[in-house]
Amino acid sequence: MARLKLAILISGRGSNMRALVAACQAGSIDAEIRLVLSNQPQAEGLSHAAAAGLATRVLPHRDFASRDDFDAALDRALREAEADFVCLAGFMRLLTAGFLARWRDRMINIHPSLLPAFPGLDTHRRAIEAGVKLAGCTVHYVRFETDSGPIIAQAAVPVLPGDDEASLAARVLAAEHRLYPLALGLVASGRVKVDGERALVDFEGHAGALLNPPD
Ligand code: GRF
């Protein structure tokens, strides 16, 4: 399969972007990063991307009169960079149906919950309030409904007695930094096929159970 030409879209800290960049630059993912783009001029991740020698671009959403206008400019920026695949990494903008149709099955996202549980914001608070014993993160293809789309990979972490939002978020984030490169690597090596609303992943694995509390 042809080498992916990636754009990574961020809005803030960019720690997942950095995990993807590190894996690509180490050669463990066969992909070329063409662009790191932020809709927030102040995004901390931009300086990390520039320091890693990557092309960066800011597209402030406030400069555009409508979501359609912003998405048209975003589409142009991606094409100008000759990107053919997009990773959303903490990109805090809802995308229009037209834009998503153009990038269908060529755009993935990471969300800090075990989808379809807890889509949207405040995932960790809601997970703690619900009393779930496993939290985690999901990498999925992007569809119109927020945090929905064919699931490529998930990682689970325990919710421990005494956890608060911050401690759970930190445990999930460490799992995100492992999961996102793993999922992108599967896509880049042609081992993921989208079949309707499911992603079929070709891998060899074990069939053990995750238990929390442990036995
Ligand atoms: C991550 O928790 C990601 O799952 C969510 O937004 C956060 C972004 O963090 N979509 P970072 O910018 O990658 O550090």
Short mmCIF file of N, CA, C and O in Angstrom, two decimals, residues 75-201:
data_model
loop_
_atom_site.label_atom_id
_atom_site.label_comp_id
_atom_site.label_asym_id
_atom_site.label_seq_id
_atom_site.Cartn_x
_atom_site.Cartn_y
_atom_site.Cartn_z
N ASP A 75 -9.89 22.10 4.03
CA ASP A 75 -9.75 21.16 2.92
C ASP A 75 -8.64 21.64 1.96
O ASP A 75 -7.79 20.85 1.53
N ARG A 76 -8.65 22.94 1.67
CA ARG A 76 -7.61 23.50 0.79
C ARG A 76 -6.23 23.33 1.40
O ARG A 76 -5.28 22.93 0.72
N ALA A 77 -6.12 23.60 2.71
CA ALA A 77 -4.81 23.49 3.38
C ALA A 77 -4.30 22.05 3.32
O ALA A 77 -3.11 21.81 3.09
N LEU A 78 -5.21 21.10 3.49
CA LEU A 78 -4.80 19.69 3.45
C LEU A 78 -4.33 19.30 2.05
O LEU A 78 -3.34 18.59 1.87
N ARG A 79 -5.07 19.80 1.05
CA ARG A 79 -4.68 19.49 -0.33
C ARG A 79 -3.37 20.16 -0.71
O ARG A 79 -2.52 19.56 -1.37
N GLU A 80 -3.21 21.42 -0.28
CA GLU A 80 -1.95 22.13 -0.57
C GLU A 80 -0.76 21.38 0.03
O GLU A 80 0.33 21.36 -0.54
N ALA A 81 -0.98 20.77 1.19
CA ALA A 81 0.10 20.01 1.84
C ALA A 81 0.25 18.62 1.21
O ALA A 81 1.12 17.86 1.61
N GLU A 82 -0.64 18.31 0.27
CA GLU A 82 -0.66 16.99 -0.38
C GLU A 82 -0.84 15.87 0.62
O GLU A 82 -0.26 14.79 0.48
N ALA A 83 -1.66 16.15 1.64
CA ALA A 83 -1.98 15.10 2.62
C ALA A 83 -3.06 14.20 2.03
O ALA A 83 -3.95 14.67 1.30
N ASP A 84 -2.98 12.91 2.32
CA ASP A 84 -4.06 12.02 1.89
C ASP A 84 -4.69 11.27 3.06
O ASP A 84 -5.55 10.41 2.87
N PHE A 85 -4.25 11.60 4.28
CA PHE A 85 -4.83 10.95 5.45
C PHE A 85 -4.70 11.93 6.62
O PHE A 85 -3.70 12.65 6.73
N VAL A 86 -5.73 11.95 7.48
CA VAL A 86 -5.77 12.95 8.56
C VAL A 86 -5.93 12.26 9.91
O VAL A 86 -6.77 11.39 10.07
N CYS A 87 -5.10 12.68 10.87
CA CYS A 87 -5.27 12.25 12.26
C CYS A 87 -5.73 13.44 13.08
O CYS A 87 -5.03 14.46 13.15
N LEU A 88 -6.89 13.32 13.70
CA LEU A 88 -7.34 14.34 14.65
C LEU A 88 -6.73 13.98 15.99
O LEU A 88 -6.82 12.84 16.44
N ALA A 89 -6.09 14.95 16.62
CA ALA A 89 -5.41 14.68 17.89
C ALA A 89 -5.71 15.84 18.84
O ALA A 89 -4.94 16.80 18.93
N GLY A 90 -6.88 15.76 19.49
CA GLY A 90 -7.30 16.85 20.35
C GLY A 90 -7.73 18.06 19.55
O GLY A 90 -7.54 19.19 19.96
N PHE A 91 -8.33 17.81 18.38
CA PHE A 91 -8.81 18.90 17.51
C PHE A 91 -10.25 19.20 17.92
O PHE A 91 -11.13 18.35 17.77
N MET A 92 -10.46 20.41 18.48
CA MET A 92 -11.74 20.69 19.14
C MET A 92 -12.72 21.45 18.25
O MET A 92 -13.33 22.43 18.68
N ARG A 93 -12.86 21.02 17.02
CA ARG A 93 -13.85 21.64 16.13
C ARG A 93 -14.75 20.55 15.57
O ARG A 93 -14.27 19.48 15.17
N LEU A 94 -16.05 20.86 15.50
CA LEU A 94 -16.95 19.94 14.82
C LEU A 94 -16.81 20.18 13.33
O LEU A 94 -16.69 21.32 12.88
N LEU A 95 -16.80 19.12 12.55
CA LEU A 95 -16.60 19.24 11.10
C LEU A 95 -17.92 19.01 10.38
O LEU A 95 -18.78 18.25 10.84
N THR A 96 -18.08 19.69 9.24
CA THR A 96 -19.35 19.61 8.52
C THR A 96 -19.47 18.29 7.76
O THR A 96 -18.47 17.64 7.44
N ALA A 97 -20.72 17.95 7.45
CA ALA A 97 -20.99 16.68 6.77
C ALA A 97 -20.27 16.62 5.42
O ALA A 97 -19.73 15.58 5.03
N GLY A 98 -20.23 17.76 4.71
CA GLY A 98 -19.59 17.79 3.39
C GLY A 98 -18.09 17.51 3.49
O GLY A 98 -17.54 16.72 2.72
N PHE A 99 -17.46 18.14 4.46
CA PHE A 99 -16.02 17.92 4.67
C PHE A 99 -15.76 16.46 5.03
O PHE A 99 -14.85 15.81 4.49
N LEU A 100 -16.60 15.94 5.94
CA LEU A 100 -16.39 14.56 6.38
C LEU A 100 -16.59 13.58 5.23
O LEU A 100 -15.89 12.56 5.15
N ALA A 101 -17.52 13.90 4.34
CA ALA A 101 -17.74 13.00 3.19
C ALA A 101 -16.49 12.96 2.32
O ALA A 101 -16.10 11.90 1.82
N ARG A 102 -15.85 14.13 2.15
CA ARG A 102 -14.64 14.16 1.30
C ARG A 102 -13.50 13.36 1.91
O ARG A 102 -12.66 12.83 1.20
N TRP A 103 -13.46 13.29 3.25
CA TRP A 103 -12.35 12.61 3.93
C TRP A 103 -12.78 11.28 4.54
O TRP A 103 -12.05 10.71 5.35
N ARG A 104 -13.93 10.79 4.13
CA ARG A 104 -14.46 9.55 4.70
C ARG A 104 -13.45 8.41 4.57
O ARG A 104 -12.87 8.20 3.50
N ASP A 105 -13.25 7.72 5.67
CA ASP A 105 -12.32 6.58 5.76
C ASP A 105 -10.87 6.99 5.52
O ASP A 105 -10.00 6.13 5.34
N ARG A 106 -10.63 8.30 5.54
CA ARG A 106 -9.25 8.80 5.45
C ARG A 106 -8.97 9.75 6.62
O ARG A 106 -8.07 10.57 6.56
N MET A 107 -9.77 9.63 7.67
CA MET A 107 -9.60 10.50 8.83
C MET A 107 -9.92 9.71 10.10
O MET A 107 -10.97 9.06 10.19
N ILE A 108 -8.96 9.73 11.06
CA ILE A 108 -9.18 9.01 12.31
C ILE A 108 -9.01 9.97 13.50
O ILE A 108 -8.44 11.05 13.37
N ASN A 109 -9.55 9.53 14.64
CA ASN A 109 -9.57 10.37 15.83
C ASN A 109 -9.26 9.51 17.05
O ASN A 109 -9.49 8.29 17.01
N ILE A 110 -8.75 10.14 18.10
CA ILE A 110 -8.64 9.43 19.39
C ILE A 110 -9.56 10.10 20.40
O ILE A 110 -9.64 11.33 20.46
N HIS A 111 -10.27 9.26 21.15
CA HIS A 111 -11.20 9.77 22.17
C HIS A 111 -10.89 9.06 23.49
O HIS A 111 -10.69 7.85 23.49
N PRO A 112 -10.89 9.82 24.59
CA PRO A 112 -10.47 9.20 25.85
C PRO A 112 -11.58 8.47 26.60
O PRO A 112 -11.83 8.72 27.78
N SER A 113 -12.26 7.55 25.92
CA SER A 113 -13.18 6.63 26.61
C SER A 113 -13.28 5.37 25.77
O SER A 113 -12.82 5.33 24.62
N LEU A 114 -13.87 4.36 26.37
CA LEU A 114 -14.14 3.14 25.62
C LEU A 114 -15.47 3.34 24.90
O LEU A 114 -16.54 3.02 25.41
N LEU A 115 -15.40 3.91 23.70
CA LEU A 115 -16.62 4.17 22.92
C LEU A 115 -17.32 2.84 22.64
O LEU A 115 -16.65 1.82 22.52
N PRO A 116 -18.65 2.80 22.52
CA PRO A 116 -19.54 3.97 22.46
C PRO A 116 -19.91 4.56 23.82
O PRO A 116 -20.79 5.42 23.87
N ALA A 117 -19.26 4.15 24.90
CA ALA A 117 -19.55 4.78 26.19
C ALA A 117 -18.89 6.17 26.25
O ALA A 117 -17.77 6.33 25.74
N PHE A 118 -19.57 7.10 26.83
CA PHE A 118 -19.04 8.43 27.15
C PHE A 118 -18.43 9.19 25.97
O PHE A 118 -17.27 9.61 26.02
N PRO A 119 -19.18 9.38 24.90
CA PRO A 119 -18.70 10.30 23.85
C PRO A 119 -18.79 11.74 24.38
O PRO A 119 -19.42 11.98 25.41
N GLY A 120 -18.17 12.67 23.67
CA GLY A 120 -18.31 14.09 24.04
C GLY A 120 -17.34 14.50 25.14
O GLY A 120 -16.32 13.85 25.36
N LEU A 121 -17.70 15.60 25.80
CA LEU A 121 -16.78 16.20 26.79
C LEU A 121 -16.97 15.56 28.18
O LEU A 121 -17.90 14.79 28.39
N ASP A 122 -16.09 15.90 29.08
CA ASP A 122 -16.18 15.46 30.50
C ASP A 122 -16.25 13.94 30.64
O ASP A 122 -16.94 13.42 31.52
N THR A 123 -15.54 13.24 29.77
CA THR A 123 -15.65 11.77 29.77
C THR A 123 -15.21 11.17 31.10
O THR A 123 -15.84 10.24 31.59
N HIS A 124 -14.12 11.69 31.65
CA HIS A 124 -13.58 11.06 32.86
C HIS A 124 -14.50 11.28 34.06
O HIS A 124 -14.73 10.37 34.85
N ARG A 125 -15.05 12.48 34.17
CA ARG A 125 -15.99 12.74 35.27
C ARG A 125 -17.20 11.82 35.16
O ARG A 125 -17.63 11.19 36.13
N ARG A 126 -17.71 11.68 33.93
CA ARG A 126 -18.89 10.84 33.75
C ARG A 126 -18.58 9.37 34.01
O ARG A 126 -19.40 8.63 34.55
N ALA A 127 -17.37 8.93 33.64
CA ALA A 127 -16.99 7.53 33.89
C ALA A 127 -16.92 7.27 35.39
O ALA A 127 -17.40 6.24 35.88
N ILE A 128 -16.32 8.22 36.13
CA ILE A 128 -16.21 8.04 37.59
C ILE A 128 -17.61 8.04 38.22
O ILE A 128 -17.93 7.18 39.04
N GLU A 129 -18.47 8.98 37.76
CA GLU A 129 -19.82 9.04 38.33
C GLU A 129 -20.62 7.78 38.04
O GLU A 129 -21.44 7.35 38.84
N ALA A 130 -20.36 7.16 36.88
CA ALA A 130 -21.10 5.94 36.53
C ALA A 130 -20.56 4.73 37.27
O ALA A 130 -21.18 3.66 37.24
N GLY A 131 -19.40 4.86 37.91
CA GLY A 131 -18.86 3.74 38.68
C GLY A 131 -18.26 2.64 37.82
O GLY A 131 -18.10 1.50 38.29
N VAL A 132 -17.90 2.95 36.56
CA VAL A 132 -17.31 1.89 35.73
C VAL A 132 -15.95 1.49 36.30
O VAL A 132 -15.28 2.29 36.96
N LYS A 133 -15.58 0.26 36.07
CA LYS A 133 -14.31 -0.25 36.61
C LYS A 133 -13.20 -0.24 35.58
O LYS A 133 -12.03 -0.42 35.90
N LEU A 134 -13.55 -0.12 34.31
CA LEU A 134 -12.55 0.03 33.25
C LEU A 134 -12.88 1.30 32.46
O LEU A 134 -14.02 1.51 32.05
N ALA A 135 -11.88 2.13 32.30
CA ALA A 135 -11.98 3.28 31.40
C ALA A 135 -10.99 3.01 30.28
O ALA A 135 -10.47 1.90 30.15
N GLY A 136 -10.73 4.02 29.44
CA GLY A 136 -9.76 3.74 28.39
C GLY A 136 -9.87 4.74 27.26
O GLY A 136 -10.34 5.87 27.43
N CYS A 137 -9.42 4.31 26.09
CA CYS A 137 -9.42 5.20 24.94
C CYS A 137 -9.67 4.40 23.67
O CYS A 137 -9.50 3.17 23.64
N THR A 138 -10.10 5.14 22.64
CA THR A 138 -10.53 4.52 21.39
C THR A 138 -9.96 5.30 20.21
O THR A 138 -10.03 6.54 20.21
N VAL A 139 -9.43 4.60 19.22
CA VAL A 139 -9.09 5.24 17.94
C VAL A 139 -10.11 4.74 16.92
O VAL A 139 -10.34 3.54 16.79
N HIS A 140 -10.73 5.70 16.23
CA HIS A 140 -11.82 5.34 15.32
C HIS A 140 -11.81 6.24 14.08
O HIS A 140 -11.30 7.37 14.12
N TYR A 141 -12.35 5.71 12.99
CA TYR A 141 -12.61 6.55 11.82
C TYR A 141 -13.69 7.57 12.19
O TYR A 141 -14.53 7.29 13.06
N VAL A 142 -13.68 8.70 11.51
CA VAL A 142 -14.55 9.80 11.91
C VAL A 142 -15.83 9.81 11.07
O VAL A 142 -15.77 9.79 9.83
N ARG A 143 -16.95 9.83 11.78
CA ARG A 143 -18.26 10.00 11.15
C ARG A 143 -18.89 11.28 11.70
O ARG A 143 -18.33 11.92 12.58
N PHE A 144 -20.08 11.61 11.20
CA PHE A 144 -20.70 12.91 11.51
C PHE A 144 -21.04 13.05 13.00
O PHE A 144 -20.81 14.07 13.61
N GLU A 145 -21.62 12.00 13.56
CA GLU A 145 -21.98 12.10 14.97
C GLU A 145 -20.71 12.15 15.82
O GLU A 145 -19.78 11.37 15.57
N THR A 146 -20.68 13.05 16.79
CA THR A 146 -19.46 13.25 17.60
C THR A 146 -18.95 11.94 18.19
O THR A 146 -19.71 11.19 18.80
N ASP A 147 -17.66 11.69 18.02
CA ASP A 147 -17.00 10.53 18.60
C ASP A 147 -17.66 9.21 18.19
O ASP A 147 -17.78 8.28 18.99
N SER A 148 -18.10 9.16 16.95
CA SER A 148 -18.63 7.90 16.42
C SER A 148 -17.83 7.52 15.19
O SER A 148 -17.10 8.34 14.63
N GLY A 149 -17.99 6.27 14.78
CA GLY A 149 -17.32 5.78 13.57
C GLY A 149 -16.62 4.47 13.85
O GLY A 149 -16.39 4.10 15.01
N PRO A 150 -16.28 3.74 12.78
CA PRO A 150 -15.68 2.41 12.92
C PRO A 150 -14.47 2.41 13.85
O PRO A 150 -13.54 3.20 13.68
N ILE A 151 -14.49 1.50 14.82
CA ILE A 151 -13.44 1.44 15.85
C ILE A 151 -12.26 0.61 15.36
O ILE A 151 -12.43 -0.54 14.94
N ILE A 152 -11.07 1.21 15.40
CA ILE A 152 -9.85 0.51 14.98
C ILE A 152 -9.19 -0.19 16.16
O ILE A 152 -8.76 -1.34 16.07
N ALA A 153 -9.08 0.49 17.29
CA ALA A 153 -8.37 -0.07 18.44
C ALA A 153 -8.83 0.61 19.71
O ALA A 153 -9.25 1.77 19.69
N GLN A 154 -8.77 -0.14 20.80
CA GLN A 154 -9.11 0.40 22.11
C GLN A 154 -8.11 -0.09 23.14
O GLN A 154 -7.57 -1.19 23.02
N ALA A 155 -7.87 0.72 24.16
CA ALA A 155 -7.06 0.30 25.30
C ALA A 155 -7.84 0.58 26.56
O ALA A 155 -8.48 1.64 26.68
N ALA A 156 -7.81 -0.37 27.49
CA ALA A 156 -8.52 -0.21 28.76
C ALA A 156 -7.53 0.04 29.89
O ALA A 156 -6.42 -0.51 29.88
N VAL A 157 -7.93 0.86 30.83
CA VAL A 157 -7.16 1.04 32.07
C VAL A 157 -8.15 0.93 33.22
O VAL A 157 -9.34 1.22 33.06
N PRO A 158 -7.67 0.51 34.41
CA PRO A 158 -8.60 0.40 35.54
C PRO A 158 -8.99 1.77 36.08
O PRO A 158 -8.20 2.71 36.02
N VAL A 159 -10.20 1.85 36.59
CA VAL A 159 -10.59 2.99 37.42
C VAL A 159 -10.36 2.53 38.86
O VAL A 159 -10.93 1.52 39.28
N LEU A 160 -9.49 3.23 39.57
CA LEU A 160 -9.08 2.76 40.90
C LEU A 160 -9.84 3.49 41.99
O LEU A 160 -10.26 4.64 41.81
N PRO A 161 -10.02 2.83 43.15
CA PRO A 161 -10.68 3.50 44.27
C PRO A 161 -9.91 4.79 44.57
O PRO A 161 -8.68 4.81 44.55
N GLY A 162 -10.62 5.88 44.76
CA GLY A 162 -9.93 7.14 45.07
C GLY A 162 -9.57 7.96 43.84
O GLY A 162 -9.09 9.08 43.97
N ASP A 163 -9.80 7.41 42.64
CA ASP A 163 -9.50 8.20 41.44
C ASP A 163 -10.34 9.47 41.40
O ASP A 163 -11.51 9.48 41.76
N ASP A 164 -9.72 10.55 40.93
CA ASP A 164 -10.50 11.72 40.54
C ASP A 164 -10.27 11.94 39.04
O ASP A 164 -9.52 11.16 38.41
N GLU A 165 -10.91 12.97 38.51
CA GLU A 165 -10.81 13.20 37.05
C GLU A 165 -9.36 13.27 36.60
O GLU A 165 -8.98 12.70 35.57
N ALA A 166 -8.53 13.98 37.37
CA ALA A 166 -7.14 14.21 36.95
C ALA A 166 -6.34 12.91 36.96
O ALA A 166 -5.58 12.63 36.02
N SER A 167 -6.51 12.10 37.99
CA SER A 167 -5.71 10.87 38.05
C SER A 167 -6.16 9.89 36.97
O SER A 167 -5.33 9.21 36.34
N LEU A 168 -7.47 9.83 36.74
CA LEU A 168 -7.95 8.93 35.67
C LEU A 168 -7.51 9.44 34.30
O LEU A 168 -7.05 8.66 33.45
N ALA A 169 -7.60 10.76 34.09
CA ALA A 169 -7.19 11.32 32.79
C ALA A 169 -5.72 11.02 32.51
O ALA A 169 -5.35 10.69 31.38
N ALA A 170 -4.89 11.12 33.53
CA ALA A 170 -3.45 10.87 33.33
C ALA A 170 -3.20 9.41 32.97
O ALA A 170 -2.38 9.11 32.09
N ARG A 171 -3.94 8.49 33.63
CA ARG A 171 -3.76 7.06 33.31
C ARG A 171 -4.24 6.77 31.88
O ARG A 171 -3.60 6.03 31.14
N VAL A 172 -5.36 7.38 31.51
CA VAL A 172 -5.88 7.15 30.15
C VAL A 172 -4.92 7.77 29.12
O VAL A 172 -4.63 7.16 28.09
N LEU A 173 -4.40 8.97 29.43
CA LEU A 173 -3.52 9.65 28.46
C LEU A 173 -2.27 8.81 28.16
O LEU A 173 -1.83 8.72 27.01
N ALA A 174 -1.72 8.18 29.20
CA ALA A 174 -0.54 7.32 28.97
C ALA A 174 -0.92 6.18 28.01
O ALA A 174 -0.13 5.80 27.13
N ALA A 175 -2.14 5.65 28.16
CA ALA A 175 -2.60 4.60 27.23
C ALA A 175 -2.82 5.17 25.83
O ALA A 175 -2.53 4.50 24.83
N GLU A 176 -3.31 6.40 25.75
CA GLU A 176 -3.52 7.04 24.43
C GLU A 176 -2.22 7.11 23.66
O GLU A 176 -2.18 6.86 22.45
N HIS A 177 -1.14 7.45 24.37
CA HIS A 177 0.15 7.63 23.69
C HIS A 177 0.70 6.32 23.15
O HIS A 177 1.54 6.31 22.25
N ARG A 178 0.24 5.20 23.68
CA ARG A 178 0.61 3.89 23.11
C ARG A 178 -0.37 3.50 22.00
O ARG A 178 0.01 2.93 20.99
N LEU A 179 -1.65 3.78 22.25
CA LEU A 179 -2.68 3.27 21.33
C LEU A 179 -2.68 3.99 19.99
O LEU A 179 -2.86 3.35 18.94
N TYR A 180 -2.51 5.32 20.00
CA TYR A 180 -2.67 6.04 18.73
C TYR A 180 -1.61 5.61 17.71
O TYR A 180 -1.94 5.27 16.56
N PRO A 181 -0.30 5.56 18.11
CA PRO A 181 0.68 5.06 17.15
C PRO A 181 0.41 3.63 16.70
O PRO A 181 0.59 3.29 15.53
N LEU A 182 -0.05 2.79 17.63
CA LEU A 182 -0.36 1.41 17.26
C LEU A 182 -1.45 1.37 16.19
O LEU A 182 -1.34 0.69 15.16
N ALA A 183 -2.52 2.13 16.42
CA ALA A 183 -3.65 2.14 15.48
C ALA A 183 -3.24 2.71 14.13
O ALA A 183 -3.59 2.17 13.07
N LEU A 184 -2.49 3.82 14.16
CA LEU A 184 -2.06 4.42 12.89
C LEU A 184 -1.14 3.45 12.14
O LEU A 184 -1.21 3.33 10.91
N GLY A 185 -0.30 2.76 12.89
CA GLY A 185 0.59 1.78 12.26
C GLY A 185 -0.20 0.67 11.57
O GLY A 185 0.17 0.23 10.47
N LEU A 186 -1.28 0.24 12.18
CA LEU A 186 -2.13 -0.80 11.56
C LEU A 186 -2.72 -0.27 10.25
O LEU A 186 -2.73 -0.97 9.23
N VAL A 187 -3.19 0.97 10.29
CA VAL A 187 -3.76 1.56 9.07
C VAL A 187 -2.68 1.71 8.00
O VAL A 187 -2.87 1.32 6.84
N ALA A 188 -1.53 2.24 8.41
CA ALA A 188 -0.46 2.53 7.44
C ALA A 188 0.07 1.27 6.79
O ALA A 188 0.57 1.30 5.66
N SER A 189 -0.03 0.15 7.50
CA SER A 189 0.47 -1.10 6.91
C SER A 189 -0.63 -1.89 6.22
O SER A 189 -0.42 -3.05 5.85
N GLY A 190 -1.79 -1.26 6.05
CA GLY A 190 -2.85 -1.88 5.25
C GLY A 190 -3.59 -2.99 5.98
O GLY A 190 -4.25 -3.81 5.34
N ARG A 191 -3.52 -3.01 7.31
CA ARG A 191 -4.18 -4.10 8.03
C ARG A 191 -5.56 -3.75 8.56
O ARG A 191 -6.15 -4.49 9.33
N VAL A 192 -6.09 -2.59 8.14
CA VAL A 192 -7.43 -2.19 8.58
C VAL A 192 -8.30 -1.98 7.35
O VAL A 192 -7.91 -1.27 6.41
N LYS A 193 -9.47 -2.62 7.37
CA LYS A 193 -10.41 -2.46 6.26
C LYS A 193 -11.74 -1.97 6.83
O LYS A 193 -12.23 -2.55 7.80
N VAL A 194 -12.28 -0.92 6.24
CA VAL A 194 -13.57 -0.44 6.72
C VAL A 194 -14.66 -1.21 5.99
O VAL A 194 -14.68 -1.28 4.76
N ASP A 195 -15.55 -1.82 6.79
CA ASP A 195 -16.64 -2.60 6.24
C ASP A 195 -17.93 -2.01 6.83
O ASP A 195 -18.30 -2.35 7.94
N GLY A 196 -18.54 -1.07 6.09
CA GLY A 196 -19.72 -0.38 6.62
C GLY A 196 -19.35 0.41 7.85
O GLY A 196 -18.48 1.28 7.79
N GLU A 197 -19.95 0.09 8.96
CA GLU A 197 -19.68 0.85 10.18
C GLU A 197 -18.73 0.11 11.13
O GLU A 197 -18.62 0.45 12.30
N ARG A 198 -18.05 -0.91 10.60
CA ARG A 198 -17.05 -1.60 11.42
C ARG A 198 -15.70 -1.55 10.73
O ARG A 198 -15.62 -1.57 9.50
N ALA A 199 -14.65 -1.51 11.52
CA ALA A 199 -13.31 -1.64 10.96
C ALA A 199 -12.84 -3.06 11.24
O ALA A 199 -12.88 -3.52 12.39
N LEU A 200 -12.41 -3.76 10.20
CA LEU A 200 -11.90 -5.12 10.36
C LEU A 200 -10.38 -5.01 10.43
O LEU A 200 -9.75 -4.46 9.53
N VAL A 201 -9.82 -5.53 11.52
CA VAL A 201 -8.38 -5.38 11.76
C VAL A 201 -7.72 -6.74 11.73
O VAL A 201 -8.16 -7.68 12.39
#
